[in-house]
Coordinates of C-alpha atoms in Angstrom, one line a residue:
Chain S
L798 CA -116.8 -0.7 23.2
A799 CA -116.1 1.6 20.6
K800 CA -115.5 -0.3 16.7
T801 CA -112.5 0.6 14.8
T802 CA -111.8 0.3 11.4
Q803 CA -108.2 0.4 9.5
P804 CA -106.8 -0.9 6.1
I805 CA -106.6 -4.4 5.8
S806 CA -103.2 -4.0 4.4
M807 CA -100.3 -1.7 3.4
D808 CA -97.1 -2.2 1.3
S809 CA -93.8 -0.2 2.4
Y810 CA -90.2 -0.2 1.1
E811 CA -87.3 -0.1 3.5
G812 CA -86.5 3.4 4.7
Q813 CA -89.9 4.7 4.3
E814 CA -92.3 6.4 6.9
V815 CA -95.2 4.5 7.5
N816 CA -98.8 6.0 8.9
I817 CA -101.4 3.8 9.4
T818 CA -104.9 5.2 10.2
C819 CA -107.3 4.0 12.6
S820 CA -111.0 5.4 12.3
H821 CA -112.9 5.1 15.5
N822 CA -116.0 7.3 15.4
N823 CA -118.0 6.6 18.0
I824 CA -114.8 7.0 20.6
A825 CA -116.3 7.6 24.6
T826 CA -114.7 10.2 26.2
N827 CA -112.8 7.7 28.6
D828 CA -111.1 5.3 25.8
Y829 CA -107.4 5.5 25.2
I830 CA -106.3 4.6 22.3
T831 CA -103.5 1.8 22.0
W832 CA -101.5 0.4 19.2
Y833 CA -100.5 -3.5 19.1
Q834 CA -97.6 -5.1 16.8
Q835 CA -97.9 -8.9 16.1
F836 CA -95.4 -11.2 14.2
P837 CA -96.8 -14.9 12.6
S838 CA -97.8 -17.2 15.7
Q839 CA -96.7 -14.5 18.1
G840 CA -98.8 -13.0 20.6
P841 CA -99.2 -9.4 20.3
R842 CA -96.3 -6.7 21.6
F843 CA -97.6 -3.6 23.3
I844 CA -96.2 -0.7 20.9
I845 CA -97.9 2.8 22.1
Q846 CA -100.6 4.6 23.2
G847 CA -102.1 7.8 23.7
Y848 CA -105.7 9.9 24.6
K849 CA -105.1 13.2 22.7
T850 CA -102.8 15.1 20.4
K851 CA -99.4 13.0 19.9
V852 CA -97.3 10.1 22.0
T853 CA -93.7 9.7 20.6
N854 CA -92.0 6.4 21.9
E855 CA -88.3 5.0 20.7
V856 CA -90.6 2.8 18.2
A857 CA -93.8 5.1 16.8
S858 CA -95.4 8.0 17.0
L859 CA -99.5 8.5 17.8
F860 CA -101.0 11.2 16.3
I861 CA -105.0 11.8 17.5
P862 CA -106.6 15.1 16.5
A863 CA -108.6 17.0 18.5
D864 CA -112.0 15.4 17.8
R865 CA -110.4 12.2 18.8
K866 CA -112.1 10.0 15.8
S867 CA -109.1 8.6 14.2
S868 CA -105.6 8.2 15.3
T869 CA -102.4 7.4 12.9
L870 CA -99.5 5.5 13.9
S871 CA -96.4 6.3 12.2
L872 CA -93.3 4.2 11.9
P873 CA -90.6 5.9 11.0
R874 CA -88.2 4.3 8.4
V875 CA -89.3 0.9 8.5
S876 CA -87.2 -2.2 8.1
L877 CA -88.0 -5.9 7.0
S878 CA -88.6 -7.0 10.3
D879 CA -91.4 -4.4 10.8
T880 CA -93.4 -6.9 8.4
A881 CA -96.3 -7.9 10.8
V882 CA -100.1 -7.1 11.6
Y883 CA -101.1 -3.8 13.5
Y884 CA -104.0 -3.6 15.4
C885 CA -105.5 -0.2 17.0
L886 CA -107.6 -1.2 19.8
V887 CA -110.3 1.8 21.6
G888 CA -110.9 1.3 25.0
T889 CA -110.6 2.2 28.9
N890 CA -108.3 0.0 31.3
A891 CA -111.4 -1.5 32.8
G892 CA -110.5 -5.2 31.5
K893 CA -112.9 -5.7 28.3
S894 CA -111.4 -5.1 25.2
T895 CA -111.8 -5.6 21.3
F896 CA -109.1 -5.5 18.9
G897 CA -110.1 -4.6 15.3
D898 CA -109.1 -6.9 12.0
G899 CA -105.3 -5.0 12.0
T900 CA -103.6 -3.7 9.1
T901 CA -100.9 -6.3 7.3
L902 CA -97.8 -4.3 7.3
T903 CA -95.5 -5.8 4.1
V904 CA -92.0 -4.0 4.1
K905 CA -90.4 -5.0 1.1
P906 CA -86.7 -4.5 0.2
Chain V
E935 CA -87.5 -12.3 32.9
A936 CA -90.6 -10.4 32.5
Q937 CA -93.0 -13.1 31.0
V938 CA -96.6 -14.6 30.3
T939 CA -95.7 -18.2 30.5
Q940 CA -98.4 -20.7 28.5
N941 CA -98.7 -24.8 28.4
P942 CA -99.1 -26.5 26.7
R943 CA -97.6 -24.6 23.3
Y944 CA -99.5 -27.2 21.3
L945 CA -102.3 -29.6 22.0
I946 CA -104.5 -32.5 20.4
T947 CA -107.5 -33.4 21.3
V948 CA -110.7 -35.0 20.9
T949 CA -114.2 -34.1 21.5
G950 CA -115.5 -34.0 24.9
K951 CA -112.2 -34.2 26.8
K952 CA -111.7 -31.9 29.4
L953 CA -108.7 -30.1 29.3
T954 CA -106.8 -27.2 31.0
V955 CA -104.5 -24.7 29.6
T956 CA -102.4 -22.9 31.6
C957 CA -101.5 -19.4 32.4
S958 CA -98.3 -17.7 34.7
Q959 CA -97.2 -14.4 34.6
N960 CA -94.1 -13.3 37.1
M961 CA -94.7 -9.4 37.0
N962 CA -97.5 -9.1 40.1
H963 CA -99.9 -8.1 37.7
E964 CA -103.3 -7.6 38.6
Y965 CA -105.2 -7.9 35.3
M966 CA -105.2 -11.3 33.0
S967 CA -106.9 -12.2 29.8
W968 CA -107.5 -14.9 27.3
Y969 CA -107.8 -14.5 23.8
R970 CA -108.8 -16.5 20.7
Q971 CA -107.2 -16.2 17.2
D972 CA -108.9 -17.3 14.5
P973 CA -108.2 -16.7 10.9
G974 CA -110.0 -14.2 9.4
L975 CA -111.5 -12.8 12.9
G976 CA -108.9 -11.0 14.5
L977 CA -108.4 -11.8 18.7
R978 CA -111.3 -12.3 20.8
Q979 CA -111.5 -11.8 24.2
I980 CA -112.7 -14.9 25.9
Y981 CA -112.2 -13.9 29.7
Y982 CA -110.7 -11.8 31.6
S983 CA -109.9 -10.9 35.8
M984 CA -108.8 -7.9 37.2
N985 CA -107.4 -9.2 40.4
V986 CA -107.8 -12.2 42.5
E987 CA -111.0 -14.2 42.0
V988 CA -112.8 -11.5 40.2
T989 CA -113.3 -12.6 36.6
D990 CA -115.5 -11.5 34.0
K991 CA -117.0 -12.5 30.3
G992 CA -115.2 -10.8 27.5
D993 CA -116.9 -11.5 24.0
V994 CA -116.8 -15.1 23.5
P995 CA -117.2 -16.7 26.8
E996 CA -119.2 -19.5 25.3
G997 CA -117.7 -23.1 26.2
Y998 CA -115.1 -22.1 28.2
K999 CA -114.4 -21.4 32.5
V1000 CA -111.4 -19.7 34.1
S1001 CA -110.5 -19.2 37.3
R1002 CA -108.1 -16.8 39.7
K1003 CA -107.1 -18.0 42.9
E1004 CA -104.0 -16.6 42.9
K1005 CA -102.3 -13.5 41.3
R1006 CA -99.6 -15.2 38.8
N1007 CA -102.0 -17.9 37.8
F1008 CA -104.9 -17.6 35.3
P1009 CA -105.8 -21.4 34.0
L1010 CA -108.5 -21.5 30.7
I1011 CA -110.7 -24.6 31.3
L1012 CA -112.3 -26.5 28.2
E1013 CA -114.6 -28.7 30.5
S1014 CA -116.5 -30.5 27.0
P1015 CA -113.9 -29.2 23.8
S1016 CA -116.0 -29.0 20.4
P1017 CA -113.9 -29.0 17.0
N1018 CA -115.3 -25.3 16.3
Q1019 CA -112.8 -24.5 19.6
T1020 CA -110.1 -25.1 17.4
S1021 CA -107.9 -21.9 17.7
L1022 CA -105.0 -20.3 18.7
Y1023 CA -105.2 -18.8 22.1
F1024 CA -103.3 -16.2 24.1
C1025 CA -103.0 -15.0 27.6
A1026 CA -102.0 -11.9 28.3
S1027 CA -101.1 -10.0 31.7
S1028 CA -100.8 -6.1 32.4
N1029 CA -101.5 -3.5 35.5
K1030 CA -103.6 -1.2 33.3
G1031 CA -106.0 -3.4 31.7
I1032 CA -105.1 -4.3 28.1
T1033 CA -102.7 -1.5 27.9
E1034 CA -99.1 -2.3 27.6
A1035 CA -100.4 -5.5 28.3
F1036 CA -97.6 -8.5 27.9
F1037 CA -99.1 -11.5 25.8
G1038 CA -97.8 -15.2 26.2
Q1039 CA -96.4 -17.0 22.8
G1040 CA -99.7 -19.1 22.4
T1041 CA -101.4 -22.6 22.9
R1042 CA -102.3 -23.7 19.4
L1043 CA -105.6 -26.1 19.8
T1044 CA -106.9 -28.8 18.0
V1045 CA -109.8 -30.5 18.5
V1046 CA -110.8 -33.1 16.7

């Protein structure tokens, strides 16, 4: 499984767009990129998944460059309730999965 | 309501006393998995199951057992718990491996 590297923490203010980048230099051809959100003492919640280019859903966008060695989760107009830990995962759907250390996002008023 | 249910939510036990943490999902998912989460270490996979009677080791399987006799249930068994298994445990299920997985609310286990 490819190792992922994310910033340990980020700060933002309400209403701003937040971009969290994940580095995965050893990503394999069959690997997907998946992002989860976790609030304290709760289980992670699926946000978005992609393979290449750009994916958008109702809560976030995921940008993946052509070489796929990194990806960027974009959260538009964050609010205080977006304060959480965000995890980037890289792998197939074959079962084994490795979460990185995650990025703690703090949104300030 | 689609959900993954873990029981108990909190448990304090003594070293060596066998325990089982149950996990049940109502979404007919084929894939289920157990993770433990410790401060500063993120989530680490213990065991996973791709379908009934099919289980495999994750990154930290030592000291744990699992079984998958029915599609909806995936219990985590600690035959002889030790203090280093004190942790927050999460069960997850999905139809696509770790993609779009639903997680339970967690079980906070303390072994003294």
